[in-house]
C-alpha atoms as one frame of an Amber mdcrd trajectory, in Angstrom:
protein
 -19.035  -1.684  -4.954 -18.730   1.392  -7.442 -16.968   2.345 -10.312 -15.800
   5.884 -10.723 -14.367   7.594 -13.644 -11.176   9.242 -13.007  -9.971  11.448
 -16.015 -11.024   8.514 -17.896  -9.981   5.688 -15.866 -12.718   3.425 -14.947
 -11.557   2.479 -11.399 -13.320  -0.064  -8.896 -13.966   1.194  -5.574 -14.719
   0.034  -2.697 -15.606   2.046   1.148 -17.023   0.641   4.305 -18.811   2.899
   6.760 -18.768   2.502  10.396 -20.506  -0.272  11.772 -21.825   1.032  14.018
 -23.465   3.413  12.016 -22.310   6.449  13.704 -20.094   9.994  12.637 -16.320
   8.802  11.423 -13.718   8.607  13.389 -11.362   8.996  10.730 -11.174   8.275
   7.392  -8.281   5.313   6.221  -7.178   5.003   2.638  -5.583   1.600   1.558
  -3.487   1.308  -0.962  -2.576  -1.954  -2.672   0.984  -3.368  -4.038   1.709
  -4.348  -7.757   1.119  -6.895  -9.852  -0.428  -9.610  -7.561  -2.264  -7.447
  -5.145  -5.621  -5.768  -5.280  -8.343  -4.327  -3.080  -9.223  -7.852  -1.894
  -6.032  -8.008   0.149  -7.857  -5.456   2.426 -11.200  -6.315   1.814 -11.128
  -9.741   4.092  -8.161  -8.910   6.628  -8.142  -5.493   7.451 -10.621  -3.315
   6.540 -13.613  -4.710   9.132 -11.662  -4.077  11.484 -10.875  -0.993  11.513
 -15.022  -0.167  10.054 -15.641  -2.082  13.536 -13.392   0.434  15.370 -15.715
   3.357  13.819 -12.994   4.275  10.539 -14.657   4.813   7.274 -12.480   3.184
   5.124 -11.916   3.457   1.296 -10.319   0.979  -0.867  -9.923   1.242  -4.872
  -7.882  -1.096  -7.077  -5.442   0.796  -8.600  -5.021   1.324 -12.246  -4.209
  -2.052 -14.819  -5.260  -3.796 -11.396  -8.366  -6.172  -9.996 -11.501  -4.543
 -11.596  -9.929  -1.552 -12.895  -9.787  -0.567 -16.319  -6.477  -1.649 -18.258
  -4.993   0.729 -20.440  -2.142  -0.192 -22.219   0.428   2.667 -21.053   0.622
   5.065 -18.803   1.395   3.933 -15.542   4.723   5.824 -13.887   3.898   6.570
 -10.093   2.910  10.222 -10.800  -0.271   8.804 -12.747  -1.307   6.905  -9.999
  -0.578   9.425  -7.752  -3.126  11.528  -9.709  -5.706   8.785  -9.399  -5.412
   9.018  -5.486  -6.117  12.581  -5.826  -8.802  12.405  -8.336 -10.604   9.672
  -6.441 -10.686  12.100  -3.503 -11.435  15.039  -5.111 -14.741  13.005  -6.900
 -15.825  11.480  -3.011 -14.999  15.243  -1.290 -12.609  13.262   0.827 -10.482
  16.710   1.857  -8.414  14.883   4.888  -6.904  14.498   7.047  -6.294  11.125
   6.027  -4.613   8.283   7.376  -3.229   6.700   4.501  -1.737   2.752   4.772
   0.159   1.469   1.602   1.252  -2.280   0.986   4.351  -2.102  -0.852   3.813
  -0.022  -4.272   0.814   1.098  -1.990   3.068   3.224   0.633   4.754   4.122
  -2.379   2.066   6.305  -3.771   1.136   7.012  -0.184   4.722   9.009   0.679
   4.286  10.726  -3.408   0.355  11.720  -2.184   2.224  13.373   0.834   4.678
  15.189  -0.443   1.951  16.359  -3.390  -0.553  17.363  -0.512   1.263  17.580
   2.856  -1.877  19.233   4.478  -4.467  16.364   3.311  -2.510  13.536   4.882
  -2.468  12.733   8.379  -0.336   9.852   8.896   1.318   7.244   6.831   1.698
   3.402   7.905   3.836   2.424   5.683   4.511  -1.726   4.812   7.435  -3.414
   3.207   7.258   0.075   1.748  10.002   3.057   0.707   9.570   6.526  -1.201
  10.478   6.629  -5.066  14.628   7.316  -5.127  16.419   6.287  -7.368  17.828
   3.068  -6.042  13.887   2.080  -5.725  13.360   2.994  -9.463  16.746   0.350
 -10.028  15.305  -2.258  -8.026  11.879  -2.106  -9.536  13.677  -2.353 -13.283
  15.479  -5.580 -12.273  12.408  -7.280 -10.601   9.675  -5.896 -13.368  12.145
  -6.961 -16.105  12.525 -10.392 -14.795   8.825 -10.769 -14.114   7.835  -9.719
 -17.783  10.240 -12.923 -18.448   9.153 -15.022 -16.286   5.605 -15.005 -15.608
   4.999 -16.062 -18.908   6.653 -19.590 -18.815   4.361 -22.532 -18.027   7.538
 -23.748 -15.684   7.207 -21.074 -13.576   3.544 -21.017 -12.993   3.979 -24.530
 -12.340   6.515 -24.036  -9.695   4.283 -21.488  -7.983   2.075 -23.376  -7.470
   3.761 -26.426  -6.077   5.173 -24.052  -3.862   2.490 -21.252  -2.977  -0.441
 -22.948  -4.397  -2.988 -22.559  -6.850  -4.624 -19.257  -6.046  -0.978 -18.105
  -6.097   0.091 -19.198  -9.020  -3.432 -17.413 -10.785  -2.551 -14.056  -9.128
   1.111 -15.209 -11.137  -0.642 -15.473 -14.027  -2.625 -12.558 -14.159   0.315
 -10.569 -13.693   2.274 -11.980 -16.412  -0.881 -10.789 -18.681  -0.963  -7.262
 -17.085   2.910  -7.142 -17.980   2.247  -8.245 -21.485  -0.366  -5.878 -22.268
   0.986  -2.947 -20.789   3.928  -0.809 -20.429   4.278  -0.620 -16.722   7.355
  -2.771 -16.824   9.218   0.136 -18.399   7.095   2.744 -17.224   7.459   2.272
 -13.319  11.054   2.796 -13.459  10.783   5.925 -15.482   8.745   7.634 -13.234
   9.700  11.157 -11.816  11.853  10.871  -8.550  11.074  13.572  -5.819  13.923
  15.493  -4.870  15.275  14.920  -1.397  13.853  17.758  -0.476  10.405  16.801
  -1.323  10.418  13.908   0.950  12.055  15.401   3.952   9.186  17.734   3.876
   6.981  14.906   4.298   6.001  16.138   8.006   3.337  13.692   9.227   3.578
  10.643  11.352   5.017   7.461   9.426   5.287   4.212  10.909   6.917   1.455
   8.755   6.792  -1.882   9.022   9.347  -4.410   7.904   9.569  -7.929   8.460
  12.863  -9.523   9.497  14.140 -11.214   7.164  12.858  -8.717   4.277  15.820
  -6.589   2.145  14.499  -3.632   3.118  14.131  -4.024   6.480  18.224  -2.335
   6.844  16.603   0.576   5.017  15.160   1.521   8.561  17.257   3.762   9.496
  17.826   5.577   6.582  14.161   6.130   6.548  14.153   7.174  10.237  17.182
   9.635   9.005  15.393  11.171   6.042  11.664  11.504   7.523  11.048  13.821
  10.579   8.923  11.812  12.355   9.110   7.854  11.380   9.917   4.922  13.959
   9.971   1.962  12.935   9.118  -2.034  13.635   9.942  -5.211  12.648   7.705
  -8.108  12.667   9.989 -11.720  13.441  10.474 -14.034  10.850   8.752 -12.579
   7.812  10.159 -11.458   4.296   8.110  -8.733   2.036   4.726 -10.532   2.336
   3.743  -9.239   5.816   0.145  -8.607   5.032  -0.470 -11.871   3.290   1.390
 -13.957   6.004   0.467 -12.110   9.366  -2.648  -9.926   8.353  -3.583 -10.283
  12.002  -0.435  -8.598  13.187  -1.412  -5.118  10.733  -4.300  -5.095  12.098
  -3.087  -4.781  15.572  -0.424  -2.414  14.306  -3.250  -0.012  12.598  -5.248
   0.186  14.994  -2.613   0.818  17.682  -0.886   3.354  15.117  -4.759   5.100
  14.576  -4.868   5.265  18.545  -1.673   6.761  18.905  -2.673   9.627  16.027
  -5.470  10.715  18.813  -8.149   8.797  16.768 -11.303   8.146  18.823 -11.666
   4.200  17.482 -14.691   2.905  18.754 -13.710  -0.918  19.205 -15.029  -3.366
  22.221 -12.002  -2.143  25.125 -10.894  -6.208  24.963 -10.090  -5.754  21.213
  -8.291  -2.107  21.743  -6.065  -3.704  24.254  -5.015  -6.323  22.476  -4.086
  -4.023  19.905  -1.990  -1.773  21.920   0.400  -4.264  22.412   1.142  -6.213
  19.328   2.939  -9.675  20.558   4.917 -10.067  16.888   6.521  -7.199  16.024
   9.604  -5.322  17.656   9.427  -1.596  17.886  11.890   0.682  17.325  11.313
   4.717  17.790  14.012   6.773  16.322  16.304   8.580  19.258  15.843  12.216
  17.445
């Protein structure tokens, strides 16, 4: 664990070498979702894994998040944005990069790309779009409603009756984030890449959608706008497809890493299972 000061952010970080102790085979970036999320939804689920398979992999919680420093404003996606490329800058990480972004998390990760096309190698991107502007929309309804509501005791309560306790703290926590901050208002006021920017967004993208999610029929429009992007689907799931099936991203990354010509180190038993994920539905685009 480290803390790093990024043009006066105090942010946690967090890296794993390769286990086995030998020369990278790549270097993966994960990047966390909003409000509830953190480093730690990586830190137990995916990220031995692929440190197993011979990645180095860096994690950070991202500003007003986990055990990051809080400040009180200044949180549309282009500062965050410059925290990814601060944090790099301060470890020398100068790509290419594999970047995978949860939500908010492939967010950033498609605003890094477009800001730095030649330090990111790939992009695996879940329950995840670029900034537009119907995402800045969406994210005004949903923060607005969460600034409301995650401050009523009948809410908390009925999180956890229905997701359970540790739920209902992550609940919690965000309602105080949201009261002590302007990201509410902030997020949706963010600057919006022009189309252009993200159709020159050149690397590999795979996104990942579960089936019953509301952005899953954003597929092909994402398919449409990025060069290269396929997508898949994984059965059954809404927007928590990390949390629920963290065992089916890891088969998906690691799969996605060996397709990118990465030289993963895993036992041959473990590699094959992850070439052929049993839960999700792929679907390459026909361009």
């Amino acid at each position: 664990m480290a803390f790093l000061d990024l043009d006066g952010l105090r942010c946690h970080v967090q890296w794993l070498e390769p286990r086995d102790g030998g020369a990278p085979a790549a270097t993966v970036v994960l990047l966390h979702g909003l409000l509830t999320d953190s480093l730690a939804s990586y830190y137990f689920t995916l990220a031995p894994a692929l440190a197993g398979a011979g990645a180095r992999v860096l994690m950070y919680d991202q500003r007003g998040h986990g055990r990051t420093a809080r400040p009180p404003s200044g949180y549309r996606l282009e500062r965050f944005v410059d925290d990814l490329e601060n944090l790099l800058d301060r470890l020398g990480e100068t790509g290419p990069l594999h970047l995978l972004g949860n939500s908010f998390g492939g967010t950033v990760a498609f605003a890094l790309a477009a800001r730095r096309p030649a330090q990111v190698r790939s992009i695996l991107a879940v329950e995840s779009e670029p900034a537009t502007a119907a995402w800045a929309g969406k994210l005004d309804g949903i923060l607005r409603r969460a600034e409301t509501e995650l401050v009523k005791k009948s809410t908390l309560a009925w999180v956890a009756a229905q997701r359970g306790r540790h739920t209902a703290r992550l609940a919690r926590s965000a309602g105080v984030l949201l009261a002590q901050t302007t990201l509410a208002r902030e997020i949706p006021a963010s600057r919006l890449p022009a189309e252009a920017e993200l159709r020159a967004i050149r690397c590999p993208v795979l996104a990942v959608y579960g089936t019953r999610s509301d952005l899953a029929p954003q597929a092909a429009w994402l398919e449409a706008l990025l060069p290269d992007c396929r997508s898949t689907f994984v059965p059954g799931q809404e927007h928590s497809v990390l949390i629920e099936t963290p065992e089916v991203v890891r088969e998906l990354t690691l799969s996605w890493l060996r397709d990118q010509g990465v030289p993963l180190r895993a036992p041959a038993a473990d590699l094959a299972t992850a070439g052929t994920p049993s839960r999700a539905a792929d679907r390459r685009s026909a361009r």
